[in-house]
PDB file of C-alpha atoms and ligand atoms in Angstrom:
ATOM      1  CA  UNK A   1       0.000   0.000   0.000  1.00 67.00           C
ATOM      2  CA  UNK A   2       1.241   3.509  -0.809  1.00 83.00           C
ATOM      3  CA  UNK A   3       2.577   5.607   2.045  1.00 95.00           C
ATOM      4  CA  UNK A   4       0.179   8.316   3.265  1.00 97.00           C
ATOM      5  CA  UNK A   5       3.088  10.769   3.343  1.00 98.00           C
ATOM      6  CA  UNK A   6       5.691  10.500   0.598  1.00 98.00           C
ATOM      7  CA  UNK A   7       9.202  11.864   1.183  1.00 98.00           C
ATOM      8  CA  UNK A   8      11.231  13.424  -1.618  1.00 97.00           C
ATOM      9  CA  UNK A   9      14.553  15.275  -1.576  1.00 97.00           C
ATOM     10  CA  UNK A  10      15.760  17.954  -3.950  1.00 97.00           C
ATOM     11  CA  UNK A  11      19.295  18.810  -2.820  1.00 96.00           C
ATOM     12  CA  UNK A  12      18.944  20.470   0.597  1.00 97.00           C
ATOM     13  CA  UNK A  13      15.142  20.696   0.435  1.00 98.00           C
ATOM     14  CA  UNK A  14      12.941  17.960   1.922  1.00 98.00           C
ATOM     15  CA  UNK A  15       9.482  17.655   0.363  1.00 98.00           C
ATOM     16  CA  UNK A  16       6.738  15.895   2.340  1.00 98.00           C
ATOM     17  CA  UNK A  17       3.746  15.074   0.125  1.00 98.00           C
ATOM     18  CA  UNK A  18       0.444  14.103   1.708  1.00 98.00           C
ATOM     19  CA  UNK A  19      -0.914  11.118  -0.179  1.00 98.00           C
ATOM     20  CA  UNK A  20      -4.387   9.989   0.855  1.00 97.00           C
ATOM     21  CA  UNK A  21      -6.318  10.698  -2.332  1.00 96.00           C
ATOM     22  CA  UNK A  22      -9.417   8.665  -1.394  1.00 95.00           C
ATOM     23  CA  UNK A  23     -10.019  10.959   1.558  1.00 97.00           C
ATOM     24  CA  UNK A  24      -8.850  14.207  -0.061  1.00 97.00           C
ATOM     25  CA  UNK A  25      -5.693  14.027   2.082  1.00 98.00           C
ATOM     26  CA  UNK A  26      -7.727  14.187   5.295  1.00 98.00           C
ATOM     27  CA  UNK A  27      -5.377  14.338   8.263  1.00 97.00           C
ATOM     28  CA  UNK A  28      -5.813  10.985   9.941  1.00 95.00           C
ATOM     29  CA  UNK A  29      -3.696  10.069  12.962  1.00 94.00           C
ATOM     30  CA  UNK A  30      -1.551   7.969  10.613  1.00 96.00           C
ATOM     31  CA  UNK A  31      -0.940  10.972   8.297  1.00 97.00           C
ATOM     32  CA  UNK A  32      -0.105  13.304  11.169  1.00 97.00           C
ATOM     33  CA  UNK A  33       2.190  10.774  12.862  1.00 96.00           C
ATOM     34  CA  UNK A  34       4.079  10.102   9.639  1.00 97.00           C
ATOM     35  CA  UNK A  35       4.335  13.773   8.777  1.00 98.00           C
ATOM     36  CA  UNK A  36       5.650  14.630  12.261  1.00 98.00           C
ATOM     37  CA  UNK A  37       8.193  11.793  12.215  1.00 98.00           C
ATOM     38  CA  UNK A  38       9.416  12.804   8.775  1.00 98.00           C
ATOM     39  CA  UNK A  39       9.843  16.531   9.448  1.00 98.00           C
ATOM     40  CA  UNK A  40      11.379  15.851  12.870  1.00 98.00           C
ATOM     41  CA  UNK A  41      13.931  13.512  11.245  1.00 98.00           C
ATOM     42  CA  UNK A  42      14.730  16.182   8.645  1.00 98.00           C
ATOM     43  CA  UNK A  43      15.016  18.751  11.428  1.00 98.00           C
ATOM     44  CA  UNK A  44      17.833  16.662  12.932  1.00 98.00           C
ATOM     45  CA  UNK A  45      19.565  16.210   9.564  1.00 97.00           C
ATOM     46  CA  UNK A  46      21.997  19.066   8.785  1.00 96.00           C
ATOM     47  CA  UNK A  47      21.725  18.220   5.068  1.00 96.00           C
ATOM     48  CA  UNK A  48      18.069  19.327   5.069  1.00 98.00           C
ATOM     49  CA  UNK A  49      17.888  23.104   5.279  1.00 97.00           C
ATOM     50  CA  UNK A  50      14.289  23.803   4.292  1.00 98.00           C
ATOM     51  CA  UNK A  51      11.110  21.728   4.199  1.00 98.00           C
ATOM     52  CA  UNK A  52       8.152  21.911   1.816  1.00 98.00           C
ATOM     53  CA  UNK A  53       4.838  20.371   2.879  1.00 98.00           C
ATOM     54  CA  UNK A  54       2.611  19.692  -0.117  1.00 98.00           C
ATOM     55  CA  UNK A  55      -0.460  17.809  -1.257  1.00 98.00           C
ATOM     56  CA  UNK A  56      -1.568  17.049  -4.803  1.00 97.00           C
ATOM     57  CA  UNK A  57      -2.786  19.315  -7.620  1.00 96.00           C
ATOM     58  CA  UNK A  58      -6.400  18.934  -6.432  1.00 97.00           C
ATOM     59  CA  UNK A  59      -6.090  19.117  -2.655  1.00 97.00           C
ATOM     60  CA  UNK A  60      -3.582  20.095  -0.026  1.00 98.00           C
ATOM     61  CA  UNK A  61      -5.704  18.599   2.786  1.00 98.00           C
ATOM     62  CA  UNK A  62      -9.462  18.540   3.485  1.00 98.00           C
ATOM     63  CA  UNK A  63      -8.941  18.840   7.237  1.00 97.00           C
ATOM     64  CA  UNK A  64      -9.061  16.383  10.091  1.00 95.00           C
ATOM     65  CA  UNK A  65     -10.579  12.992   9.313  1.00 95.00           C
ATOM     66  CA  UNK A  66     -14.295  13.594   9.863  1.00 96.00           C
ATOM     67  CA  UNK A  67     -15.159   9.888   9.703  1.00 96.00           C
ATOM     68  CA  UNK A  68     -12.723   9.098  12.521  1.00 93.00           C
ATOM     69  CA  UNK A  69     -13.848  12.176  14.473  1.00 93.00           C
ATOM     70  CA  UNK A  70     -17.497  11.106  14.189  1.00 95.00           C
ATOM     71  CA  UNK A  71     -16.645   7.898  16.087  1.00 94.00           C
ATOM     72  CA  UNK A  72     -14.541   9.556  18.760  1.00 91.00           C
ATOM     73  CA  UNK A  73     -16.130   9.854  22.194  1.00 91.00           C
ATOM     74  CA  UNK A  74     -15.880  13.019  24.272  1.00 90.00           C
ATOM     75  CA  UNK A  75     -13.482  11.207  26.610  1.00 90.00           C
ATOM     76  CA  UNK A  76     -11.328  10.127  23.673  1.00 88.00           C
ATOM     77  CA  UNK A  77     -11.328  13.681  22.325  1.00 87.00           C
ATOM     78  CA  UNK A  78      -9.877  14.890  25.628  1.00 86.00           C
ATOM     79  CA  UNK A  79      -6.894  12.567  25.339  1.00 84.00           C
ATOM     80  CA  UNK A  80      -6.776  12.614  21.544  1.00 76.00           C
ATOM     81  CA  UNK A  81      -3.251  12.377  20.148  1.00 75.00           C
ATOM     82  CA  UNK A  82      -4.362  14.720  17.287  1.00 82.00           C
ATOM     83  CA  UNK A  83      -3.859  17.688  19.578  1.00 84.00           C
ATOM     84  CA  UNK A  84      -0.258  16.640  20.262  1.00 89.00           C
ATOM     85  CA  UNK A  85       0.784  16.818  16.599  1.00 95.00           C
ATOM     86  CA  UNK A  86       0.382  20.575  16.178  1.00 95.00           C
ATOM     87  CA  UNK A  87       2.964  21.561  18.851  1.00 96.00           C
ATOM     88  CA  UNK A  88       5.369  18.987  17.353  1.00 97.00           C
ATOM     89  CA  UNK A  89       5.097  20.607  13.925  1.00 98.00           C
ATOM     90  CA  UNK A  90       5.387  24.092  15.424  1.00 97.00           C
ATOM     91  CA  UNK A  91       8.596  23.043  17.248  1.00 97.00           C
ATOM     92  CA  UNK A  92      10.492  22.267  14.054  1.00 98.00           C
ATOM     93  CA  UNK A  93      13.451  24.680  13.748  1.00 98.00           C
ATOM     94  CA  UNK A  94      13.976  24.187  10.007  1.00 98.00           C
ATOM     95  CA  UNK A  95      11.887  26.630   7.926  1.00 98.00           C
ATOM     96  CA  UNK A  96       8.730  25.010   6.566  1.00 98.00           C
ATOM     97  CA  UNK A  97       6.858  26.154   3.488  1.00 98.00           C
ATOM     98  CA  UNK A  98       3.355  24.931   2.705  1.00 98.00           C
ATOM     99  CA  UNK A  99       2.801  24.397  -1.021  1.00 98.00           C
ATOM    100  CA  UNK A 100      -0.964  24.583  -1.402  1.00 98.00           C
ATOM    101  CA  UNK A 101      -2.858  23.548  -4.507  1.00 98.00           C
ATOM    102  CA  UNK A 102      -6.609  22.930  -4.303  1.00 98.00           C
ATOM    103  CA  UNK A 103      -8.354  22.679  -0.953  1.00 98.00           C
ATOM    104  CA  UNK A 104      -6.715  23.605   2.352  1.00 98.00           C
ATOM    105  CA  UNK A 105      -9.689  23.307   4.675  1.00 98.00           C
ATOM    106  CA  UNK A 106     -10.021  22.993   8.447  1.00 98.00           C
ATOM    107  CA  UNK A 107      -6.941  21.170   9.704  1.00 98.00           C
ATOM    108  CA  UNK A 108      -5.512  21.543   6.170  1.00 98.00           C
ATOM    109  CA  UNK A 109      -5.645  25.330   6.479  1.00 98.00           C
ATOM    110  CA  UNK A 110      -4.215  25.017   9.996  1.00 98.00           C
ATOM    111  CA  UNK A 111      -1.385  22.834   8.714  1.00 98.00           C
ATOM    112  CA  UNK A 112      -0.537  25.483   6.113  1.00 98.00           C
ATOM    113  CA  UNK A 113      -0.682  28.200   8.794  1.00 98.00           C
ATOM    114  CA  UNK A 114       1.613  26.156  11.069  1.00 98.00           C
ATOM    115  CA  UNK A 115       4.236  26.317   8.333  1.00 98.00           C
ATOM    116  CA  UNK A 116       6.323  29.490   8.157  1.00 98.00           C
ATOM    117  CA  UNK A 117       5.302  30.556   4.659  1.00 98.00           C
ATOM    118  CA  UNK A 118       2.665  29.572   2.135  1.00 98.00           C
ATOM    119  CA  UNK A 119       3.054  29.339  -1.633  1.00 98.00           C
ATOM    120  CA  UNK A 120      -0.321  28.768  -3.271  1.00 98.00           C
ATOM    121  CA  UNK A 121      -1.467  27.671  -6.681  1.00 98.00           C
ATOM    122  CA  UNK A 122      -4.007  29.985  -8.315  1.00 98.00           C
ATOM    123  CA  UNK A 123      -6.455  27.075  -7.730  1.00 97.00           C
ATOM    124  CA  UNK A 124      -5.975  27.049  -3.944  1.00 98.00           C
ATOM    125  CA  UNK A 125      -8.925  27.488  -1.596  1.00 98.00           C
ATOM    126  CA  UNK A 126      -8.524  28.117   2.118  1.00 98.00           C
ATOM    127  CA  UNK A 127     -11.151  27.916   4.813  1.00 98.00           C
ATOM    128  CA  UNK A 128     -12.100  26.908   8.345  1.00 98.00           C
ATOM    129  CA  UNK A 129     -15.406  25.062   7.763  1.00 98.00           C
ATOM    130  CA  UNK A 130     -15.445  23.382  11.197  1.00 97.00           C
ATOM    131  CA  UNK A 131     -18.428  25.500  12.281  1.00 97.00           C
ATOM    132  CA  UNK A 132     -20.550  23.590   9.742  1.00 97.00           C
ATOM    133  CA  UNK A 133     -19.705  20.376  11.625  1.00 97.00           C
ATOM    134  CA  UNK A 134     -20.650  21.791  15.010  1.00 97.00           C
ATOM    135  CA  UNK A 135     -17.072  22.277  16.205  1.00 96.00           C
ATOM    136  CA  UNK A 136     -14.424  24.984  16.016  1.00 97.00           C
ATOM    137  CA  UNK A 137     -10.841  24.756  14.685  1.00 96.00           C
ATOM    138  CA  UNK A 138      -8.643  22.754  17.056  1.00 94.00           C
ATOM    139  CA  UNK A 139      -5.247  22.956  15.367  1.00 95.00           C
ATOM    140  CA  UNK A 140      -4.436  26.596  16.014  1.00 94.00           C
ATOM    141  CA  UNK A 141      -6.809  27.971  13.363  1.00 94.00           C
ATOM    142  CA  UNK A 142      -8.445  30.625  15.488  1.00 97.00           C
ATOM    143  CA  UNK A 143      -5.134  31.839  16.914  1.00 96.00           C
ATOM    144  CA  UNK A 144      -2.807  31.729  13.914  1.00 96.00           C
ATOM    145  CA  UNK A 145      -5.439  33.041  11.514  1.00 97.00           C
ATOM    146  CA  UNK A 146      -6.310  35.973  13.805  1.00 97.00           C
ATOM    147  CA  UNK A 147      -2.627  36.839  14.172  1.00 96.00           C
ATOM    148  CA  UNK A 148      -2.103  36.801  10.418  1.00 97.00           C
ATOM    149  CA  UNK A 149      -5.275  38.501   9.140  1.00 97.00           C
ATOM    150  CA  UNK A 150      -6.632  40.296  12.231  1.00 97.00           C
ATOM    151  CA  UNK A 151      -9.571  39.625  14.526  1.00 97.00           C
ATOM    152  CA  UNK A 152     -12.452  40.866  12.347  1.00 98.00           C
ATOM    153  CA  UNK A 153     -11.539  38.852   9.286  1.00 98.00           C
ATOM    154  CA  UNK A 154     -10.625  35.719  11.249  1.00 98.00           C
ATOM    155  CA  UNK A 155     -13.935  35.999  13.095  1.00 98.00           C
ATOM    156  CA  UNK A 156     -15.837  36.041   9.797  1.00 98.00           C
ATOM    157  CA  UNK A 157     -14.030  33.014   8.383  1.00 98.00           C
ATOM    158  CA  UNK A 158     -14.294  30.968  11.605  1.00 98.00           C
ATOM    159  CA  UNK A 159     -17.959  31.802  12.261  1.00 98.00           C
ATOM    160  CA  UNK A 160     -19.242  31.476   8.675  1.00 98.00           C
ATOM    161  CA  UNK A 161     -16.942  28.752   7.316  1.00 98.00           C
ATOM    162  CA  UNK A 162     -16.621  30.752   4.080  1.00 98.00           C
ATOM    163  CA  UNK A 163     -13.843  29.621   1.746  1.00 98.00           C
ATOM    164  CA  UNK A 164     -11.458  32.102   0.176  1.00 98.00           C
ATOM    165  CA  UNK A 165      -9.479  31.720  -3.023  1.00 98.00           C
ATOM    166  CA  UNK A 166      -5.724  32.179  -3.483  1.00 98.00           C
ATOM    167  CA  UNK A 167      -5.975  35.843  -4.487  1.00 98.00           C
ATOM    168  CA  UNK A 168      -8.087  36.768  -1.457  1.00 98.00           C
ATOM    169  CA  UNK A 169      -5.708  34.795   0.778  1.00 98.00           C
ATOM    170  CA  UNK A 170      -2.827  36.699  -0.805  1.00 98.00           C
ATOM    171  CA  UNK A 171      -4.511  40.074  -0.186  1.00 98.00           C
ATOM    172  CA  UNK A 172      -5.129  39.075   3.440  1.00 98.00           C
ATOM    173  CA  UNK A 173      -1.451  38.174   3.941  1.00 98.00           C
ATOM    174  CA  UNK A 174      -2.011  34.431   4.415  1.00 98.00           C
ATOM    175  CA  UNK A 175      -0.149  33.566   1.237  1.00 98.00           C
ATOM    176  CA  UNK A 176       3.367  34.728   0.300  1.00 98.00           C
ATOM    177  CA  UNK A 177       3.102  33.961  -3.415  1.00 98.00           C
ATOM    178  CA  UNK A 178       0.481  32.819  -5.879  1.00 98.00           C
ATOM    179  CA  UNK A 179       1.859  30.571  -8.614  1.00 98.00           C
ATOM    180  CA  UNK A 180       0.366  29.400 -11.904  1.00 97.00           C
ATOM    181  CA  UNK A 181      -1.619  26.148 -11.904  1.00 94.00           C
ATOM    182  CA  UNK A 182       1.208  23.841 -12.991  1.00 93.00           C
ATOM    183  CA  UNK A 183       3.976  25.731 -11.170  1.00 98.00           C
ATOM    184  CA  UNK A 184       2.919  25.771  -7.518  1.00 98.00           C
ATOM    185  CA  UNK A 185       5.270  23.037  -6.278  1.00 98.00           C
ATOM    186  CA  UNK A 186       8.290  24.307  -8.209  1.00 98.00           C
ATOM    187  CA  UNK A 187       7.576  27.830  -6.926  1.00 98.00           C
ATOM    188  CA  UNK A 188       7.543  26.562  -3.338  1.00 98.00           C
ATOM    189  CA  UNK A 189      10.717  24.526  -3.832  1.00 98.00           C
ATOM    190  CA  UNK A 190      12.386  27.536  -5.460  1.00 98.00           C
ATOM    191  CA  UNK A 191      11.634  29.645  -2.367  1.00 98.00           C
ATOM    192  CA  UNK A 192      12.823  26.802  -0.105  1.00 98.00           C
ATOM    193  CA  UNK A 193      15.986  26.489  -2.167  1.00 98.00           C
ATOM    194  CA  UNK A 194      16.840  30.183  -1.711  1.00 98.00           C
ATOM    195  CA  UNK A 195      16.549  29.703   2.060  1.00 98.00           C
ATOM    196  CA  UNK A 196      18.540  26.440   1.873  1.00 97.00           C
ATOM    197  CA  UNK A 197      21.439  28.367   0.346  1.00 97.00           C
ATOM    198  CA  UNK A 198      21.576  30.831   3.263  1.00 97.00           C
ATOM    199  CA  UNK A 199      23.736  30.087   6.349  1.00 97.00           C
ATOM    200  CA  UNK A 200      21.734  27.381   8.181  1.00 97.00           C
ATOM    201  CA  UNK A 201      22.354  28.552  11.755  1.00 97.00           C
ATOM    202  CA  UNK A 202      21.404  32.145  10.956  1.00 98.00           C
ATOM    203  CA  UNK A 203      18.276  30.847   9.207  1.00 98.00           C
ATOM    204  CA  UNK A 204      17.242  28.965  12.358  1.00 97.00           C
ATOM    205  CA  UNK A 205      17.927  32.017  14.537  1.00 98.00           C
ATOM    206  CA  UNK A 206      15.914  34.181  12.144  1.00 98.00           C
ATOM    207  CA  UNK A 207      12.952  31.792  12.228  1.00 98.00           C
ATOM    208  CA  UNK A 208      13.016  31.661  16.022  1.00 97.00           C
ATOM    209  CA  UNK A 209      13.260  35.449  16.291  1.00 98.00           C
ATOM    210  CA  UNK A 210      10.367  36.149  13.901  1.00 97.00           C
ATOM    211  CA  UNK A 211       8.128  33.558  15.607  1.00 96.00           C
ATOM    212  CA  UNK A 212       8.754  35.307  18.925  1.00 95.00           C
ATOM    213  CA  UNK A 213       7.060  38.407  17.464  1.00 94.00           C
ATOM    214  CA  UNK A 214       3.746  36.526  17.703  1.00 88.00           C
ATOM    215  CA  UNK A 215       4.413  34.999  21.061  1.00 89.00           C
ATOM    216  CA  UNK A 216       6.019  37.649  23.252  1.00 94.00           C
ATOM    217  CA  UNK A 217       5.573  41.316  24.181  1.00 95.00           C
ATOM    218  CA  UNK A 218       7.871  43.668  22.195  1.00 96.00           C
ATOM    219  CA  UNK A 219      10.459  44.105  24.946  1.00 96.00           C
ATOM    220  CA  UNK A 220      10.897  40.331  25.451  1.00 96.00           C
ATOM    221  CA  UNK A 221      10.954  39.830  21.667  1.00 96.00           C
ATOM    222  CA  UNK A 222      13.688  42.440  21.261  1.00 96.00           C
ATOM    223  CA  UNK A 223      15.734  40.882  24.087  1.00 97.00           C
ATOM    224  CA  UNK A 224      15.343  37.480  22.429  1.00 96.00           C
ATOM    225  CA  UNK A 225      16.349  38.945  19.058  1.00 97.00           C
ATOM    226  CA  UNK A 226      19.470  40.482  20.568  1.00 97.00           C
ATOM    227  CA  UNK A 227      20.533  37.182  22.105  1.00 97.00           C
ATOM    228  CA  UNK A 228      19.968  35.343  18.818  1.00 97.00           C
ATOM    229  CA  UNK A 229      21.869  38.064  16.950  1.00 97.00           C
ATOM    230  CA  UNK A 230      24.766  37.659  19.418  1.00 97.00           C
ATOM    231  CA  UNK A 231      24.695  33.904  18.849  1.00 96.00           C
ATOM    232  CA  UNK A 232      24.855  34.471  15.093  1.00 97.00           C
ATOM    233  CA  UNK A 233      28.000  36.573  15.698  1.00 97.00           C
ATOM    234  CA  UNK A 234      29.605  33.461  17.238  1.00 97.00           C
ATOM    235  CA  UNK A 235      29.242  31.346  14.094  1.00 97.00           C
ATOM    236  CA  UNK A 236      31.957  30.526  11.555  1.00 97.00           C
ATOM    237  CA  UNK A 237      29.454  31.204   8.801  1.00 97.00           C
ATOM    238  CA  UNK A 238      29.163  34.874   9.702  1.00 97.00           C
ATOM    239  CA  UNK A 239      32.940  35.281   9.278  1.00 97.00           C
ATOM    240  CA  UNK A 240      32.611  33.495   5.928  1.00 97.00           C
ATOM    241  CA  UNK A 241      29.640  35.670   4.866  1.00 97.00           C
ATOM    242  CA  UNK A 242      31.384  38.915   5.803  1.00 97.00           C
ATOM    243  CA  UNK A 243      34.722  37.844   4.278  1.00 97.00           C
ATOM    244  CA  UNK A 244      32.997  36.779   1.056  1.00 97.00           C
ATOM    245  CA  UNK A 245      31.313  40.193   0.821  1.00 97.00           C
ATOM    246  CA  UNK A 246      34.607  42.035   1.312  1.00 98.00           C
ATOM    247  CA  UNK A 247      36.510  39.729  -1.055  1.00 98.00           C
ATOM    248  CA  UNK A 248      33.714  40.003  -3.666  1.00 98.00           C
ATOM    249  CA  UNK A 249      33.125  36.236  -3.929  1.00 97.00           C
ATOM    250  CA  UNK A 250      30.300  33.810  -3.234  1.00 96.00           C
ATOM    251  CA  UNK A 251      30.148  32.599   0.382  1.00 96.00           C
ATOM    252  CA  UNK A 252      30.553  28.912   1.189  1.00 95.00           C
ATOM    253  CA  UNK A 253      28.411  28.307   4.262  1.00 96.00           C
ATOM    254  CA  UNK A 254      29.090  25.208   6.376  1.00 94.00           C
ATOM    255  CA  UNK A 255      26.385  25.423   9.026  1.00 94.00           C
ATOM    256  CA  UNK A 256      28.895  26.068  11.796  1.00 94.00           C
TER     257      UNK A 256
HETATM  258  N1  LIG B   1     -12.366  13.584   6.463  1.00 80.01           N
HETATM  259  C1  LIG B   1     -12.673  12.333   6.030  1.00 80.01           C
HETATM  260  N2  LIG B   1     -13.026  12.064   4.768  1.00 80.01           N
HETATM  261  C2  LIG B   1     -13.076  13.089   3.905  1.00 80.01           C
HETATM  262  C3  LIG B   1     -12.780  14.410   4.282  1.00 80.01           C
HETATM  263  C4  LIG B   1     -12.409  14.638   5.628  1.00 80.01           C
HETATM  264  N3  LIG B   1     -12.055  15.842   6.085  1.00 80.01           N
HETATM  265  N4  LIG B   1     -12.912  15.213   3.200  1.00 80.01           N
HETATM  266  C5  LIG B   1     -13.289  14.415   2.191  1.00 80.01           C
HETATM  267  N5  LIG B   1     -13.391  13.140   2.614  1.00 80.01           N
HETATM  268  C6  LIG B   1     -13.794  11.950   1.850  1.00 80.01           C
HETATM  269  C7  LIG B   1     -15.289  11.981   1.560  1.00 80.01           C
HETATM  270  O1  LIG B   1     -16.041  11.514   2.643  1.00 80.01           O
HETATM  271  C8  LIG B   1     -15.365  11.064   0.354  1.00 80.01           C
HETATM  272  O2  LIG B   1     -15.282   9.737   0.786  1.00 80.01           O
HETATM  273  P1  LIG B   1     -16.251   8.594   0.157  1.00 80.01           P
HETATM  274  O3  LIG B   1     -15.717   8.429  -1.233  1.00 80.01           O
HETATM  275  O4  LIG B   1     -16.034   7.422   1.034  1.00 80.01           O
HETATM  276  O5  LIG B   1     -17.642   9.150   0.180  1.00 80.01           O
HETATM  277  C9  LIG B   1     -14.066  11.397  -0.383  1.00 80.01           C
HETATM  278  O6  LIG B   1     -13.190  11.971   0.569  1.00 80.01           O
HETATM  279  C10 LIG B   1     -14.269  12.412  -1.479  1.00 80.01           C
HETATM  280  O7  LIG B   1     -14.921  13.549  -0.928  1.00 80.01           O
HETATM  281  P2  LIG B   1     -15.975  14.425  -1.739  1.00 80.01           P
HETATM  282  O8  LIG B   1     -16.845  13.533  -2.564  1.00 80.01           O
HETATM  283  O9  LIG B   1     -16.643  15.346  -0.797  1.00 80.01           O
HETATM  284  O10 LIG B   1     -14.972  15.207  -2.719  1.00 80.01           O
HETATM  285  P3  LIG B   1     -15.168  16.590  -3.467  1.00 80.01           P
HETATM  286  O11 LIG B   1     -14.005  16.693  -4.382  1.00 80.01           O
HETATM  287  O12 LIG B   1     -16.546  16.698  -4.030  1.00 80.01           O
HETATM  288  O13 LIG B   1     -15.064  17.719  -2.330  1.00 80.01           O
HETATM  289  C11 LIG B   1     -14.059  18.800  -0.405  1.00 80.01           C
HETATM  290  C12 LIG B   1     -13.842  17.986  -1.691  1.00 80.01           C
HETATM  291  C13 LIG B   1     -14.609  20.201  -0.727  1.00 80.01           C
HETATM  292  C14 LIG B   1     -12.705  18.926   0.259  1.00 80.01           C
HETATM  293  C15 LIG B   1     -15.088  18.062   0.501  1.00 80.01           C
HETATM  294  O14 LIG B   1     -14.707  16.703   0.592  1.00 80.01           O
HETATM  295  C16 LIG B   1     -15.177  18.618   1.899  1.00 80.01           C
HETATM  296  O15 LIG B   1     -15.868  19.614   2.110  1.00 80.01           O
HETATM  297  N6  LIG B   1     -14.513  17.973   2.877  1.00 80.01           N
HETATM  298  C17 LIG B   1     -14.620  18.321   4.294  1.00 80.01           C
HETATM  299  C18 LIG B   1     -13.923  19.636   4.620  1.00 80.01           C
HETATM  300  C19 LIG B   1     -14.056  19.948   6.096  1.00 80.01           C
HETATM  301  O16 LIG B   1     -15.150  20.128   6.619  1.00 80.01           O
HETATM  302  N7  LIG B   1     -12.902  20.021   6.815  1.00 80.01           N
HETATM  303  C20 LIG B   1     -12.857  20.288   8.236  1.00 80.01           C
HETATM  304  C21 LIG B   1     -12.639  19.003   8.999  1.00 80.01           C
HETATM  305  S1  LIG B   1     -12.701  19.235  10.756  1.00 80.01           S
HETATM  306  C22 LIG B   1     -11.144  19.761  11.205  1.00 80.01           C
HETATM  307  O17 LIG B   1     -10.290  19.940  10.373  1.00 80.01           O
HETATM  308  C23 LIG B   1     -10.923  19.981  12.689  1.00 80.01           C
HETATM  309  C24 LIG B   1      -9.658  20.676  13.043  1.00 80.01           C
HETATM  310  O18 LIG B   1      -9.572  21.867  13.090  1.00 80.01           O
HETATM  311  C25 LIG B   1      -8.459  19.920  13.436  1.00 80.01           C
END
């Protein structure tokens, strides 16, 4: 049987492709476990410097597995491993880019928002339709969406379940780039590849520092940024980057 998450490597970029076509890539426990294990393994591998999470042309992911959720008791929901996957994905230090073509709904939209950037096909559709099922988003949707697009707009999407297309998502700041229909994955890998060519330690510090902007008051965020900046000054790569600039040559970063 085919794997529900397929791993691919293009040089220093790891590509995780959700592969559950019969269920529109619904995020079953098996999918989430495999995805977490894969990106965590890549996070420990210095050869992988950026990660792309993708689905197929037709769907990124149609959300949590509704059929499995229908059978889950209230007690099971309270100790549901599903809730443990989101913090695992959010703890990955390697930059993650969601490459979204087709539907990114419910948990699918939350998965894209858990990534650090989103490249969307012009066919992409985002939405938090959980309200139609009698629940609310449980994978960070209310929080991450509100931080990205603001309270009023997040409120509308969460309370109505309305879907938005790639252009509207771009205007709202959810999406970094909109790519042509056949080019969405290459566009995401291209962005990942640019990041993969930057000094890996500085990239990790930069990710950590930007994420702190959402999570801390300004003063604490600035203190954290200063410490991370100081750490970057202790790396060999910064000497290489500065020397290469002065010597007018391309830098050769080693991740040290
Ligand atoms: N979970 C389980 N199965 C799903 C699914 C899901 N989220 N989405 C689709 N499927 C299954 C369908 O049940 C159907 O299976 P059968 O062939 O056995 O009937 C199969 O995938 C194909 O689905 P459709 O016929 O509906 O396909 P479509 O192309 O016409 O429509 C779609 C695609 C718009 C994505 C539609 O399937 C849909 O609306 N899916 C549900 C979206 C949704 O409500 N997501 C939120 C889930 S809750 C959540 O995510 C909670 C959270 O925050 C963590």
